PDB file of C-alpha atoms and ligand atoms in Angstrom:
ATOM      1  CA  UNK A  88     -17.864   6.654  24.846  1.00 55.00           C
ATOM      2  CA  UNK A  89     -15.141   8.422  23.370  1.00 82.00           C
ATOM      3  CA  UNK A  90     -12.191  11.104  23.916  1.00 85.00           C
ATOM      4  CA  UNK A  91     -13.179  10.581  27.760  1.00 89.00           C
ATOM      5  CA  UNK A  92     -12.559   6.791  27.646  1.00 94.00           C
ATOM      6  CA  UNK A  93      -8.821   7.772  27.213  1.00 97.00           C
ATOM      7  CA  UNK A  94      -6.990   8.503  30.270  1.00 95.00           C
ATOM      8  CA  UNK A  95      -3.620   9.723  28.580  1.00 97.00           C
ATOM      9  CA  UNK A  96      -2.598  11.052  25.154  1.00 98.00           C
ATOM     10  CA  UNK A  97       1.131   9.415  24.333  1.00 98.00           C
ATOM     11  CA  UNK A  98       0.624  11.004  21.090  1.00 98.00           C
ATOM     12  CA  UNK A  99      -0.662  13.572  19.479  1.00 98.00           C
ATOM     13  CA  UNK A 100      -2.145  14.051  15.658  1.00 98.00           C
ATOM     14  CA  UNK A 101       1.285  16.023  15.275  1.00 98.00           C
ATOM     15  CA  UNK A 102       3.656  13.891  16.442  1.00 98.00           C
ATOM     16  CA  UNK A 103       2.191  10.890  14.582  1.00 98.00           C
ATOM     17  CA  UNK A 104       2.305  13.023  11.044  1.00 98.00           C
ATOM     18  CA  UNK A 105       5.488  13.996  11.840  1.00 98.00           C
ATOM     19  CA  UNK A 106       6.906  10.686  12.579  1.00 98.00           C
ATOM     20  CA  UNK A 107       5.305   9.101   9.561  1.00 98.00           C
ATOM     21  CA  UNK A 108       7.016  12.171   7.473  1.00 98.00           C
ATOM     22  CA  UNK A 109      10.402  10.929   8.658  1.00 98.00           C
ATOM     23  CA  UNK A 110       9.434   6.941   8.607  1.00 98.00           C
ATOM     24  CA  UNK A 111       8.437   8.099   4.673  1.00 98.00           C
ATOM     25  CA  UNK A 112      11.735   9.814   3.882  1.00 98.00           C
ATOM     26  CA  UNK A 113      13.583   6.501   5.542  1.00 98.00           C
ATOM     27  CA  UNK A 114      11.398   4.353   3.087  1.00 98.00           C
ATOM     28  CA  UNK A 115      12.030   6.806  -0.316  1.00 98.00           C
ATOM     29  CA  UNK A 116      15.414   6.428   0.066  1.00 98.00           C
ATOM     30  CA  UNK A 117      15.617   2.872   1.085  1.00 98.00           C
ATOM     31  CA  UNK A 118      13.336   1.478  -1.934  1.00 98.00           C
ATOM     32  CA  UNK A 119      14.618   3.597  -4.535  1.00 98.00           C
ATOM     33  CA  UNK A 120      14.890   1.658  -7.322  1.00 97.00           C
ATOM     34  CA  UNK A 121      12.756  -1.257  -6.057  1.00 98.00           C
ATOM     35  CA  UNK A 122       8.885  -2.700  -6.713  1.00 97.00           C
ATOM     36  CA  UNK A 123       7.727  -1.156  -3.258  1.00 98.00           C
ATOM     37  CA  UNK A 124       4.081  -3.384  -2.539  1.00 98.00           C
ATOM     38  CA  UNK A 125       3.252  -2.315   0.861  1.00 98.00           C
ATOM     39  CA  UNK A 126       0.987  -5.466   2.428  1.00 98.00           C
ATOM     40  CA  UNK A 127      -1.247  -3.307   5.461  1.00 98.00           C
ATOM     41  CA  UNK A 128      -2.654  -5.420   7.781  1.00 98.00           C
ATOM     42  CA  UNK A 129      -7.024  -4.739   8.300  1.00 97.00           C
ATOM     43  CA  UNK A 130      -8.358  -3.226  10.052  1.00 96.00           C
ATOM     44  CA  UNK A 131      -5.976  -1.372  12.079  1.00 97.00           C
ATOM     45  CA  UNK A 132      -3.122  -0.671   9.886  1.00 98.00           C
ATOM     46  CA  UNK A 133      -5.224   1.263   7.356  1.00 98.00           C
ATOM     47  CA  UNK A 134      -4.958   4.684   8.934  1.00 98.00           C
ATOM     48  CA  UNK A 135      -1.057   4.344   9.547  1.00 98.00           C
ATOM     49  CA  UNK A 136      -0.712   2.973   5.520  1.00 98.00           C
ATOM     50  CA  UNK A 137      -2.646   5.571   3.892  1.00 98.00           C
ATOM     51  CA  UNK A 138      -0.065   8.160   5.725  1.00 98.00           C
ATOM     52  CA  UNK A 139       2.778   6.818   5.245  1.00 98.00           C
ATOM     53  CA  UNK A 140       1.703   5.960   1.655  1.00 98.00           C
ATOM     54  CA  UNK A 141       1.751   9.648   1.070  1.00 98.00           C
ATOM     55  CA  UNK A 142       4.731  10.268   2.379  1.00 98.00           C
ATOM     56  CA  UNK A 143       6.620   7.960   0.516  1.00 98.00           C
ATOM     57  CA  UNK A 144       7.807   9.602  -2.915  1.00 98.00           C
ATOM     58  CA  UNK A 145       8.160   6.647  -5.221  1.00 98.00           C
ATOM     59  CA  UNK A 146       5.646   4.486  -7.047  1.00 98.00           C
ATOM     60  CA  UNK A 147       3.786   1.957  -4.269  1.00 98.00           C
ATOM     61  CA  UNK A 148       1.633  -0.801  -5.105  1.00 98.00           C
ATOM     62  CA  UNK A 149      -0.654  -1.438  -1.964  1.00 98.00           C
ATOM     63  CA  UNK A 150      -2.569  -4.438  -0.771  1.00 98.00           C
ATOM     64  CA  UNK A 151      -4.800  -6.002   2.373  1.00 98.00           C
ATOM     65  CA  UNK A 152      -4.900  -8.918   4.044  1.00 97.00           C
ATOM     66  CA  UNK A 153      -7.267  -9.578   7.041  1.00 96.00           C
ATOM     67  CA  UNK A 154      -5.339 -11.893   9.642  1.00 94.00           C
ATOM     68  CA  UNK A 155      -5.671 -13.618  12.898  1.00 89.00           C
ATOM     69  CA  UNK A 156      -3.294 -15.485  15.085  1.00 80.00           C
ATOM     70  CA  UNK A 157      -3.963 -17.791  17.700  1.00 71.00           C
ATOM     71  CA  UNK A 158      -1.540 -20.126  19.487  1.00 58.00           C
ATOM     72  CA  UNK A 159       1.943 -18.734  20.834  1.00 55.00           C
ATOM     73  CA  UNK A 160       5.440 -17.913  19.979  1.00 50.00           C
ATOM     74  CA  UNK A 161       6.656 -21.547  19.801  1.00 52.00           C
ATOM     75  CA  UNK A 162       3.568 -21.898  16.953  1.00 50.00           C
ATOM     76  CA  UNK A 163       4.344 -21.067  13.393  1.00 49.00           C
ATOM     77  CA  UNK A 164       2.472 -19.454  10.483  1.00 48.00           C
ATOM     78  CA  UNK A 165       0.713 -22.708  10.571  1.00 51.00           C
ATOM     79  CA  UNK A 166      -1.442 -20.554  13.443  1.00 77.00           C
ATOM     80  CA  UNK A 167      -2.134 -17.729  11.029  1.00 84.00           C
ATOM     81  CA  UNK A 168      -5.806 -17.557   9.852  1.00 89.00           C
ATOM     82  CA  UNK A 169      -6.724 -15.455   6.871  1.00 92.00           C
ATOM     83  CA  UNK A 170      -9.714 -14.303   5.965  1.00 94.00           C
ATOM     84  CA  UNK A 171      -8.816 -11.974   3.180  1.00 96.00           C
ATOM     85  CA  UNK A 172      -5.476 -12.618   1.093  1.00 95.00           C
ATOM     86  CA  UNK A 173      -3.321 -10.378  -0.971  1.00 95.00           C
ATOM     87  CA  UNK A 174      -4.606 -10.157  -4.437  1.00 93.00           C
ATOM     88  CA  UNK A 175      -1.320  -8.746  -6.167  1.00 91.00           C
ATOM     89  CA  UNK A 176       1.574 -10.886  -8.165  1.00 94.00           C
ATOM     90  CA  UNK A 177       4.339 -10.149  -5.144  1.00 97.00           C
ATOM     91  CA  UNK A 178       6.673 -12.707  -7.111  1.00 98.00           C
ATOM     92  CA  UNK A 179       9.741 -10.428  -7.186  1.00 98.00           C
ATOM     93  CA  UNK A 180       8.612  -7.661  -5.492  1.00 98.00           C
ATOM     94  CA  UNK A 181       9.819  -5.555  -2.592  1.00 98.00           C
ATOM     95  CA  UNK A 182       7.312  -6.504  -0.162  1.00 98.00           C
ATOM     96  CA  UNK A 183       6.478  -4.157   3.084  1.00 98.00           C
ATOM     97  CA  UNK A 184       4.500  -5.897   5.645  1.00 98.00           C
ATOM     98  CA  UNK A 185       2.808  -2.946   7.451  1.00 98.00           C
ATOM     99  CA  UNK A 186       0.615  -2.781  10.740  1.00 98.00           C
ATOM    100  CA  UNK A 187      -0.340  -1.166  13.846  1.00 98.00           C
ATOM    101  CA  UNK A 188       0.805  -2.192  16.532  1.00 97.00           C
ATOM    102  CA  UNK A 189       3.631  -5.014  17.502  1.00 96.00           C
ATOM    103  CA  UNK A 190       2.972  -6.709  20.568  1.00 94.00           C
ATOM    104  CA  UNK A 191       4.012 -10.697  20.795  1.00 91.00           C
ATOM    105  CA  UNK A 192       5.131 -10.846  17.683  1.00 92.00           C
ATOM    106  CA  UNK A 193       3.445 -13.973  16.593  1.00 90.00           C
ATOM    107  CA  UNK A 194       0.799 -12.429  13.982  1.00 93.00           C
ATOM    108  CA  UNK A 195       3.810 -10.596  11.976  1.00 95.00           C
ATOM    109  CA  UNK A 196       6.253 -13.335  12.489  1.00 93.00           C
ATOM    110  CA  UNK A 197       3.542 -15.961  10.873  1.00 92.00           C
ATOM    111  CA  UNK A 198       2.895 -13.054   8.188  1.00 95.00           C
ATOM    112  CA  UNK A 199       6.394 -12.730   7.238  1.00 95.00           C
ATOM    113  CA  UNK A 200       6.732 -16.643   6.957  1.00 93.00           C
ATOM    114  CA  UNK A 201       3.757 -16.764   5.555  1.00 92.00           C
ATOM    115  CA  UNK A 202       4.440 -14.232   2.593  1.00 94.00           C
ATOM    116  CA  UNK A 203       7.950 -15.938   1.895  1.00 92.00           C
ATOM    117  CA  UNK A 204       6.017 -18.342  -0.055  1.00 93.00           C
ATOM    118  CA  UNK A 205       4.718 -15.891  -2.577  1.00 96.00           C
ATOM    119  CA  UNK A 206       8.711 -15.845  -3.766  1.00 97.00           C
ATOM    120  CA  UNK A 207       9.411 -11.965  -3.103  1.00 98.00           C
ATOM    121  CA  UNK A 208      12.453 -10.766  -3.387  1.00 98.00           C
ATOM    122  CA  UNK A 209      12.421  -8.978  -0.087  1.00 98.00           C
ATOM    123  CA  UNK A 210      10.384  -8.771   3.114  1.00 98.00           C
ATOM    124  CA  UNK A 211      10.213  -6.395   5.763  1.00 98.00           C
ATOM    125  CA  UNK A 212       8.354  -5.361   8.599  1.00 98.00           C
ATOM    126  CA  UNK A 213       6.905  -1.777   9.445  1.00 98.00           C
ATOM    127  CA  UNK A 214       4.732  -0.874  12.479  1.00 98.00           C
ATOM    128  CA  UNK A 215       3.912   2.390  13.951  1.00 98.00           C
ATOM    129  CA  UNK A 216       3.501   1.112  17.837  1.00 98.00           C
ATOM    130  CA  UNK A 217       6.091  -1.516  19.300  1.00 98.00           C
ATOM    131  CA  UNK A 218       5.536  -3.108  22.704  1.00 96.00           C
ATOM    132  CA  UNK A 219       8.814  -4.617  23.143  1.00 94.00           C
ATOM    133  CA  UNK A 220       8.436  -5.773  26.567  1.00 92.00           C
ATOM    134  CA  UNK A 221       5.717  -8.368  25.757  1.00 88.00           C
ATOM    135  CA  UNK A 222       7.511  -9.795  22.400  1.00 90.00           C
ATOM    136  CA  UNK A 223       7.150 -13.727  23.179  1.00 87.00           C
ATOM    137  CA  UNK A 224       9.519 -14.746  20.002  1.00 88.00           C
ATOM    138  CA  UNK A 225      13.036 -12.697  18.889  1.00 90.00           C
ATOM    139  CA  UNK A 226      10.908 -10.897  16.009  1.00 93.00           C
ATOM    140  CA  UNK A 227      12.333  -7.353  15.669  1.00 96.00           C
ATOM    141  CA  UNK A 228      10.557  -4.750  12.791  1.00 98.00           C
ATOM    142  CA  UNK A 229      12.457  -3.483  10.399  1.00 98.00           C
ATOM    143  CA  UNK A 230      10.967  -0.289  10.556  1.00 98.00           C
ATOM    144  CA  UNK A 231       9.241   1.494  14.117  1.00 98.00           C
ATOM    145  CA  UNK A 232       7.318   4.432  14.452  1.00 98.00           C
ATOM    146  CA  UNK A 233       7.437   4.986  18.256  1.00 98.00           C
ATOM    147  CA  UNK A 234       8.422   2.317  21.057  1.00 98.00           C
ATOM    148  CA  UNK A 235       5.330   1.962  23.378  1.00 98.00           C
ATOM    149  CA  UNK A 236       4.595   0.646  27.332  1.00 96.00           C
ATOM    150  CA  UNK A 237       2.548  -2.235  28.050  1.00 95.00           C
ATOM    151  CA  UNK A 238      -0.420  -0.412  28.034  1.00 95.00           C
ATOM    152  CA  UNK A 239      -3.399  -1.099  26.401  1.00 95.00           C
ATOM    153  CA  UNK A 240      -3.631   1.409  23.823  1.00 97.00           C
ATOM    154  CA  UNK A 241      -6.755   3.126  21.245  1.00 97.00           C
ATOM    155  CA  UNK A 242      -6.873   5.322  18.487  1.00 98.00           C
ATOM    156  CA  UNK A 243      -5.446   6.067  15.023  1.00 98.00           C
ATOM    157  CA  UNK A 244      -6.301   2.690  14.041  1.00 98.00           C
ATOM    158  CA  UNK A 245      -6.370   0.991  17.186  1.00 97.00           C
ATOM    159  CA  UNK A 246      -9.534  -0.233  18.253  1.00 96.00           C
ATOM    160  CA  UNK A 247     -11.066  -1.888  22.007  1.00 95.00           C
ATOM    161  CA  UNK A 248     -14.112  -4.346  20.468  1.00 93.00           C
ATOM    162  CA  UNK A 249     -14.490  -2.031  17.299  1.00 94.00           C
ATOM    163  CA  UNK A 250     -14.643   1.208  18.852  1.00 95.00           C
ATOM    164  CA  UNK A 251     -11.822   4.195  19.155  1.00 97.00           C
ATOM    165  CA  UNK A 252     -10.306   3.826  15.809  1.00 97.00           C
ATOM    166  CA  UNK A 253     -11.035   7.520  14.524  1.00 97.00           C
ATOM    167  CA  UNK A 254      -9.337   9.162  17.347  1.00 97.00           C
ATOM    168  CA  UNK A 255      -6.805  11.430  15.967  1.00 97.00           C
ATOM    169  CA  UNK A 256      -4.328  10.784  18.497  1.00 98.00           C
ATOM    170  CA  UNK A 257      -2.638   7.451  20.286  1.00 98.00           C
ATOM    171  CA  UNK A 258      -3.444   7.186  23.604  1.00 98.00           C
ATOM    172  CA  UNK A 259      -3.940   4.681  26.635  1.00 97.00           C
ATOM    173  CA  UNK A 260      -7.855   3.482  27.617  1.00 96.00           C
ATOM    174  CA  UNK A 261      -8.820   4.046  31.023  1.00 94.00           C
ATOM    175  CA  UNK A 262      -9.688   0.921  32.414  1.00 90.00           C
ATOM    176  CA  UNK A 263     -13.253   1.552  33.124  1.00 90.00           C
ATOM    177  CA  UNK A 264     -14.081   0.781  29.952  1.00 91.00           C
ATOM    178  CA  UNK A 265     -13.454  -2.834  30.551  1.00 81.00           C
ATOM    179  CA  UNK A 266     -15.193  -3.043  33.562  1.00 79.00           C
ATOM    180  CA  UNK A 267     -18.671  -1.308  31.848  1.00 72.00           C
ATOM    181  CA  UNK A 268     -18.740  -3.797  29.066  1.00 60.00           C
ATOM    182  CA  UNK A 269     -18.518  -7.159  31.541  1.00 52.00           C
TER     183      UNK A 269
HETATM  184  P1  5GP B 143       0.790  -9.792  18.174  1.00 51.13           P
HETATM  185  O1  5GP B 143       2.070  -9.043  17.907  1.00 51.13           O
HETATM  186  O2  5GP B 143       0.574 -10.034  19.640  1.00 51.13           O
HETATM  187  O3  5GP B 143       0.659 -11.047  17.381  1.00 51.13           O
HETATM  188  O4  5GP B 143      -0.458  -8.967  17.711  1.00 51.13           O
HETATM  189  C1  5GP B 143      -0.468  -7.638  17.412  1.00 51.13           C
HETATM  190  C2  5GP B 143      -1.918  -7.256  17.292  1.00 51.13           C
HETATM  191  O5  5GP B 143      -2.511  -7.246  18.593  1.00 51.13           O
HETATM  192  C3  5GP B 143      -2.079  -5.857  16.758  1.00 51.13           C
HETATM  193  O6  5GP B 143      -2.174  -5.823  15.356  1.00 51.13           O
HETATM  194  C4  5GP B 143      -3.351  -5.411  17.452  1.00 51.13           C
HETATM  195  O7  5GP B 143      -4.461  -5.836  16.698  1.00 51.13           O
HETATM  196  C5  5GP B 143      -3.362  -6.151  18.756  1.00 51.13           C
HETATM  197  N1  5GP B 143      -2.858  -5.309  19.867  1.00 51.13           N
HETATM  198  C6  5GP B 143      -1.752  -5.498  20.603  1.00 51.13           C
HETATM  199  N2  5GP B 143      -1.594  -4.541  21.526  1.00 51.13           N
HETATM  200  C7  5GP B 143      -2.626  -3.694  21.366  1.00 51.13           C
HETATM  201  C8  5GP B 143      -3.032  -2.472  22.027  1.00 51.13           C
HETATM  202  O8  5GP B 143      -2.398  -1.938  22.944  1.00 51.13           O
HETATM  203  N3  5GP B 143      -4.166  -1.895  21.572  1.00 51.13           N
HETATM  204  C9  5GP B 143      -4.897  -2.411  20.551  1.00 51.13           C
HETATM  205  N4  5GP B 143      -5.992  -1.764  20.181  1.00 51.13           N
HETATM  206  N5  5GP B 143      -4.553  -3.558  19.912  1.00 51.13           N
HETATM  207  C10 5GP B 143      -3.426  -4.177  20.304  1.00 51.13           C
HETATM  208 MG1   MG B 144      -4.121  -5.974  14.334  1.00 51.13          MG
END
């Protein structure tokens, strides 16, 4: 179980670096001057944040939270479970909400509602993958690594039950896989 599980790359180690590299230059320029706290999203948004981190040439705070959303679009952050919370004062701060992989929308959108409350004095949204096709509410990132198909999709972060996380690339799992582990 591995490389072989994935029956297409969409892209590789060199195209994600080098779209972080230009995501980070975006983000330098935007928050100069600001109290940058980038909020990653565990478990899968912790290979994309340490990147982009690094690629961002000002002073960044960084915390985790460990989410889960259930319910749908018309559901608010009332839906939003959370299992680990930020630990950091974000009262005035320039808070960057960063994860995977946007699909629905519903686990950011609650997020963003959700971290309102903490009295920032800015939010926005940053994912490396967007699946725009299945969005189920009008949320919209601020910042977008690469626009993806409605695929299912493993590696650099993203997972199928645990697994695939390491792989270097981003790439699409063949659908065997499902069928061996039912
Ligand atoms: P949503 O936007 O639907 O609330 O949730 C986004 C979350 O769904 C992501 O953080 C990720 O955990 C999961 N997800 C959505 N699409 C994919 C995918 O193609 N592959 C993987 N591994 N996870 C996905
Ligand atoms: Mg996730």
């Amino acid at each position: 179980m591995h490389k072989e599980d994935v029956k297409q790359i969409l892209f590789t180690n060199e195209q994600i670096k080098a779209r972080i590299a230009e995501m980070g230059k975006q983000l330098t320029k935007d928050y100069l001057g600001k109290k940058l706290v980038i909020v990653s999203l565990l478990k899968g948004a912790a290979w994309f944040t340490a990147d982009l981190s690094r690629e961002i040439d000002l002073p960044v705070r960084t915390d985790f939270m460990v989410v889960s959303s259930y319910g749908n679009a018309t559901m608010t952050s009332g839906m939003l479970k959370i299992y680990l919370d930020v630990r950091d004062d974000l009262r005035g701060k320039d808070v960057l909400i960063v994860d995977d992989i946007l699909d629905t929308g519903v686990t950011l959108g609650a997020v963003v509602d959700m971290m309102k409350e903490h009295s920032p004095a800015s939010v926005k949204t940053c994912v490396l993958c967007d699946k725009k096709e299945r969005r189920l509410n009008e949320f919209e990132a601020d910042y977008v690594g690469f626009t993806v198909p409605d695929e299912f999709l493993v590696g650099y972060g993203l997972d199928y039950a645990g697994d695939y996380r390491n792989l270097p690339f981003i790439g699409v799992l063949n659908s065997s896989v499902y069928a061996r582990t039912k």
